[in-house]
PDB file of C-alpha atoms in Angstrom:
ATOM      1  CA  ALA J1299       0.348   0.140   0.428  1.00 67.00           C
ATOM      2  CA  ARG J1300       3.276   2.706  -0.323  1.00 81.00           C
ATOM      3  CA  TRP J1301       3.860   2.721  -3.386  1.00 85.00           C
ATOM      4  CA  PRO J1302       0.184   3.633  -4.298  1.00 89.00           C
ATOM      5  CA  ALA J1303       1.183   6.634  -2.185  1.00 88.00           C
ATOM      6  CA  LEU J1304       4.678   7.347  -3.213  1.00 91.00           C
ATOM      7  CA  LEU J1305       3.692   6.711  -6.833  1.00 93.00           C
ATOM      8  CA  LEU J1306       0.525   9.718  -6.418  1.00 92.00           C
ATOM      9  CA  GLY J1307       2.891  11.878  -4.927  1.00 93.00           C
ATOM     10  CA  VAL J1308       5.654  11.578  -7.173  1.00 94.00           C
ATOM     11  CA  CYS J1309       2.783  12.876 -10.130  1.00 95.00           C
ATOM     12  CA  ALA J1310       1.109  14.714  -7.763  1.00 95.00           C
ATOM     13  CA  THR J1311       4.938  17.173  -7.707  1.00 96.00           C
ATOM     14  CA  LEU J1312       6.218  16.894 -11.714  1.00 96.00           C
ATOM     15  CA  ASN J1313       2.121  17.633 -12.337  1.00 96.00           C
ATOM     16  CA  VAL J1314       3.062  21.003 -10.435  1.00 96.00           C
ATOM     17  CA  SER J1315       6.255  21.434 -11.803  1.00 95.00           C
ATOM     18  CA  ILE J1316       5.142  21.863 -15.611  1.00 95.00           C
ATOM     19  CA  CYS J1317       1.699  23.327 -14.445  1.00 95.00           C
ATOM     20  CA  SER J1318       4.492  26.415 -13.213  1.00 95.00           C
ATOM     21  CA  LEU J1319       7.119  26.161 -16.098  1.00 94.00           C
ATOM     22  CA  VAL J1320       3.822  26.562 -18.678  1.00 95.00           C
ATOM     23  CA  SER J1321       3.412  29.851 -16.584  1.00 95.00           C
ATOM     24  CA  VAL J1322       6.128  31.080 -16.223  1.00 94.00           C
ATOM     25  CA  SER J1323       6.554  30.462 -19.377  1.00 94.00           C
ATOM     26  CA  GLY J1324       3.747  32.214 -20.326  1.00 93.00           C
ATOM     27  CA  ILE J1325       4.631  34.667 -18.146  1.00 95.00           C
ATOM     28  CA  PHE J1326       7.993  35.747 -20.445  1.00 93.00           C
ATOM     29  CA  CYS J1327       6.219  35.491 -23.834  1.00 90.00           C
ATOM     30  CA  ILE J1328       4.279  38.905 -22.063  1.00 92.00           C
ATOM     31  CA  ILE J1329       7.424  40.361 -20.840  1.00 93.00           C
ATOM     32  CA  GLY J1330       9.056  39.498 -24.009  1.00 88.00           C
ATOM     33  CA  THR J1331       6.762  41.058 -26.486  1.00 87.00           C
ATOM     34  CA  VAL J1332       5.523  44.385 -24.324  1.00 87.00           C
ATOM     35  CA  LYS J1333       9.126  45.238 -24.483  1.00 88.00           C
ATOM     36  CA  MET J1334       9.426  43.922 -28.228  1.00 83.00           C
ATOM     37  CA  SER J1335       6.475  46.012 -28.782  1.00 81.00           C
ATOM     38  CA  ALA J1336       8.400  49.102 -26.799  1.00 83.00           C
ATOM     39  CA  LYS J1337      11.036  48.602 -28.605  1.00 81.00           C
ATOM     40  CA  LEU J1338       9.562  48.715 -32.695  1.00 75.00           C
ATOM     41  CA  ARG J1339       7.302  52.014 -31.454  1.00 78.00           C
ATOM     42  CA  ALA J1340      10.660  53.312 -30.415  1.00 79.00           C
ATOM     43  CA  LEU J1341      12.772  52.651 -34.251  1.00 72.00           C
ATOM     44  CA  HIS J1342      10.024  52.906 -35.682  1.00 70.00           C
ATOM     45  CA  ALA J1343       9.426  56.892 -34.403  1.00 74.00           C
ATOM     46  CA  GLU J1344      13.464  57.328 -34.336  1.00 70.00           C
ATOM     47  CA  GLU J1345      13.220  55.642 -37.997  1.00 62.00           C
ATOM     48  CA  GLY J1346      10.247  57.193 -39.069  1.00 55.00           C
ATOM     49  CA  SER J1347      10.676  59.898 -42.070  1.00 45.00           C
ATOM     50  CA  ARG J1348      13.165  57.294 -43.442  1.00 48.00           C
ATOM     51  CA  THR J1349      11.040  54.262 -43.602  1.00 48.00           C
ATOM     52  CA  ILE J1350       9.541  53.319 -46.743  1.00 48.00           C
ATOM     53  CA  VAL J1351       6.440  52.137 -47.047  1.00 52.00           C
ATOM     54  CA  PRO J1352       4.702  51.628 -49.338  1.00 51.00           C
ATOM     55  CA  ASN J1353       1.096  53.008 -50.940  1.00 53.00           C
ATOM     56  CA  SER J1354      -0.122  49.600 -51.859  1.00 56.00           C
ATOM     57  CA  ALA J1355      -2.753  47.984 -51.199  1.00 58.00           C
ATOM     58  CA  ASP J1356      -0.922  44.414 -51.224  1.00 61.00           C
ATOM     59  CA  TYR J1357      -0.029  45.347 -47.982  1.00 63.00           C
ATOM     60  CA  LEU J1358      -3.270  45.784 -46.723  1.00 66.00           C
ATOM     61  CA  ASP J1359      -5.242  43.339 -43.727  1.00 65.00           C
ATOM     62  CA  ARG J1360      -9.035  43.463 -44.309  1.00 67.00           C
ATOM     63  CA  ASN J1361      -9.712  46.477 -42.029  1.00 70.00           C
ATOM     64  CA  GLY J1362      -7.282  48.865 -44.463  1.00 67.00           C
ATOM     65  CA  SER J1363      -4.249  48.153 -41.703  1.00 68.00           C
ATOM     66  CA  LEU J1364      -0.989  47.977 -42.638  1.00 68.00           C
ATOM     67  CA  VAL J1365       0.914  45.011 -41.703  1.00 71.00           C
ATOM     68  CA  VAL J1366       4.095  44.138 -40.607  1.00 76.00           C
ATOM     69  CA  HIS J1367       5.377  41.596 -40.173  1.00 83.00           C
ATOM     70  CA  LEU J1368       7.811  40.289 -37.118  1.00 86.00           C
ATOM     71  CA  VAL J1369      10.789  37.976 -38.317  1.00 90.00           C
ATOM     72  CA  VAL J1370      12.285  35.674 -35.243  1.00 91.00           C
ATOM     73  CA  ILE J1371      15.630  34.154 -36.295  1.00 91.00           C
ATOM     74  CA  PRO J1372      17.246  31.756 -33.433  1.00 91.00           C
ATOM     75  CA  ASN J1373      20.756  31.117 -33.512  1.00 89.00           C
ATOM     76  CA  TYR J1374      23.683  29.751 -31.192  1.00 90.00           C
ATOM     77  CA  LYS J1375      27.242  29.897 -32.696  1.00 88.00           C
ATOM     78  CA  GLU J1376      25.437  29.357 -35.943  1.00 91.00           C
ATOM     79  CA  ASP J1377      27.808  29.829 -39.304  1.00 92.00           C
ATOM     80  CA  GLU J1378      27.236  33.281 -40.202  1.00 92.00           C
ATOM     81  CA  GLN J1379      27.818  32.224 -43.857  1.00 94.00           C
ATOM     82  CA  MET J1380      24.258  30.440 -43.550  1.00 94.00           C
ATOM     83  CA  LEU J1381      22.521  32.910 -41.640  1.00 94.00           C
ATOM     84  CA  ALA J1382      23.685  35.940 -44.048  1.00 94.00           C
ATOM     85  CA  GLN J1383      21.743  33.447 -46.562  1.00 95.00           C
ATOM     86  CA  THR J1384      18.853  33.711 -44.573  1.00 94.00           C
ATOM     87  CA  LEU J1385      18.620  37.528 -44.247  1.00 93.00           C
ATOM     88  CA  LEU J1386      19.341  37.855 -48.445  1.00 94.00           C
ATOM     89  CA  ALA J1387      16.139  36.111 -48.997  1.00 93.00           C
ATOM     90  CA  ILE J1388      13.818  37.471 -46.129  1.00 92.00           C
ATOM     91  CA  SER J1389      15.595  40.595 -47.731  1.00 90.00           C
ATOM     92  CA  GLU J1390      14.427  39.148 -51.203  1.00 90.00           C
ATOM     93  CA  ALA J1391      10.433  38.489 -50.678  1.00 88.00           C
ATOM     94  CA  GLN J1392       7.890  40.650 -51.939  1.00 82.00           C
ATOM     95  CA  GLY J1393       7.046  43.129 -48.665  1.00 78.00           C
ATOM     96  CA  SER J1394      10.171  42.687 -47.383  1.00 83.00           C
ATOM     97  CA  GLU J1395      10.482  46.237 -46.522  1.00 80.00           C
ATOM     98  CA  LEU J1396       8.047  45.698 -44.249  1.00 80.00           C
ATOM     99  CA  PHE J1397      10.268  43.253 -42.267  1.00 86.00           C
ATOM    100  CA  HIS J1398      10.827  43.262 -39.067  1.00 86.00           C
ATOM    101  CA  ILE J1399      13.993  41.220 -38.153  1.00 89.00           C
ATOM    102  CA  VAL J1400      15.387  40.129 -34.750  1.00 88.00           C
ATOM    103  CA  LEU J1401      17.973  38.199 -34.946  1.00 88.00           C
ATOM    104  CA  ALA J1402      17.942  35.042 -31.796  1.00 89.00           C
ATOM    105  CA  MET J1403      21.170  35.801 -30.637  1.00 86.00           C
ATOM    106  CA  GLU J1404      21.992  33.264 -27.050  1.00 86.00           C
ATOM    107  CA  TYR J1405      23.807  35.122 -24.912  1.00 87.00           C
ATOM    108  CA  ARG J1406      26.634  32.180 -23.654  1.00 90.00           C
ATOM    109  CA  GLU J1407      28.000  32.917 -27.316  1.00 89.00           C
ATOM    110  CA  GLY J1408      29.188  35.699 -25.392  1.00 89.00           C
ATOM    111  CA  LYS J1409      31.310  38.790 -27.520  1.00 91.00           C
ATOM    112  CA  LEU J1410      31.965  37.252 -30.878  1.00 91.00           C
ATOM    113  CA  GLY J1411      27.640  36.114 -31.181  1.00 89.00           C
ATOM    114  CA  GLU J1412      27.403  40.251 -30.377  1.00 89.00           C
ATOM    115  CA  GLU J1413      30.924  40.957 -33.431  1.00 92.00           C
ATOM    116  CA  LYS J1414      28.649  38.276 -35.191  1.00 92.00           C
ATOM    117  CA  ALA J1415      25.202  40.692 -34.936  1.00 90.00           C
ATOM    118  CA  ALA J1416      27.118  43.693 -36.134  1.00 91.00           C
ATOM    119  CA  ARG J1417      28.072  42.811 -39.312  1.00 93.00           C
ATOM    120  CA  LEU J1418      24.917  41.133 -40.349  1.00 92.00           C
ATOM    121  CA  LEU J1419      23.752  44.239 -39.461  1.00 89.00           C
ATOM    122  CA  GLU J1420      25.792  45.814 -41.361  1.00 90.00           C
ATOM    123  CA  ARG J1421      25.400  43.624 -43.919  1.00 90.00           C
ATOM    124  CA  PHE J1422      22.162  43.717 -43.836  1.00 85.00           C
ATOM    125  CA  ARG J1423      20.706  47.564 -42.830  1.00 78.00           C
TER     126      ARG J1423
END
């Protein structure tokens, strides 16, 4: 009679752990969305006069609002040439002037990751 109680206790602990993980992940997603939205608004205000937005109905949704795409490219120690090819392909897409690209560099990559991101930013800005 001891094993069922132990198994129930282990299952309950794992269940609480998974629920906590999902809740914390959701909270961090909301925080990240709010922060990225604020940064995009600041960037748009800063570069608004230089941003070219086409005057085409192709870029409007059903309500007549301008559609802007946020493309997140997560990477950790990815080859710079592969990332450059990815960014080139994205830049050649129709409507790419309305894309906001986020290079999600892993913090563990350190200074090398920062330098790689700076080179890619310089190349594709």
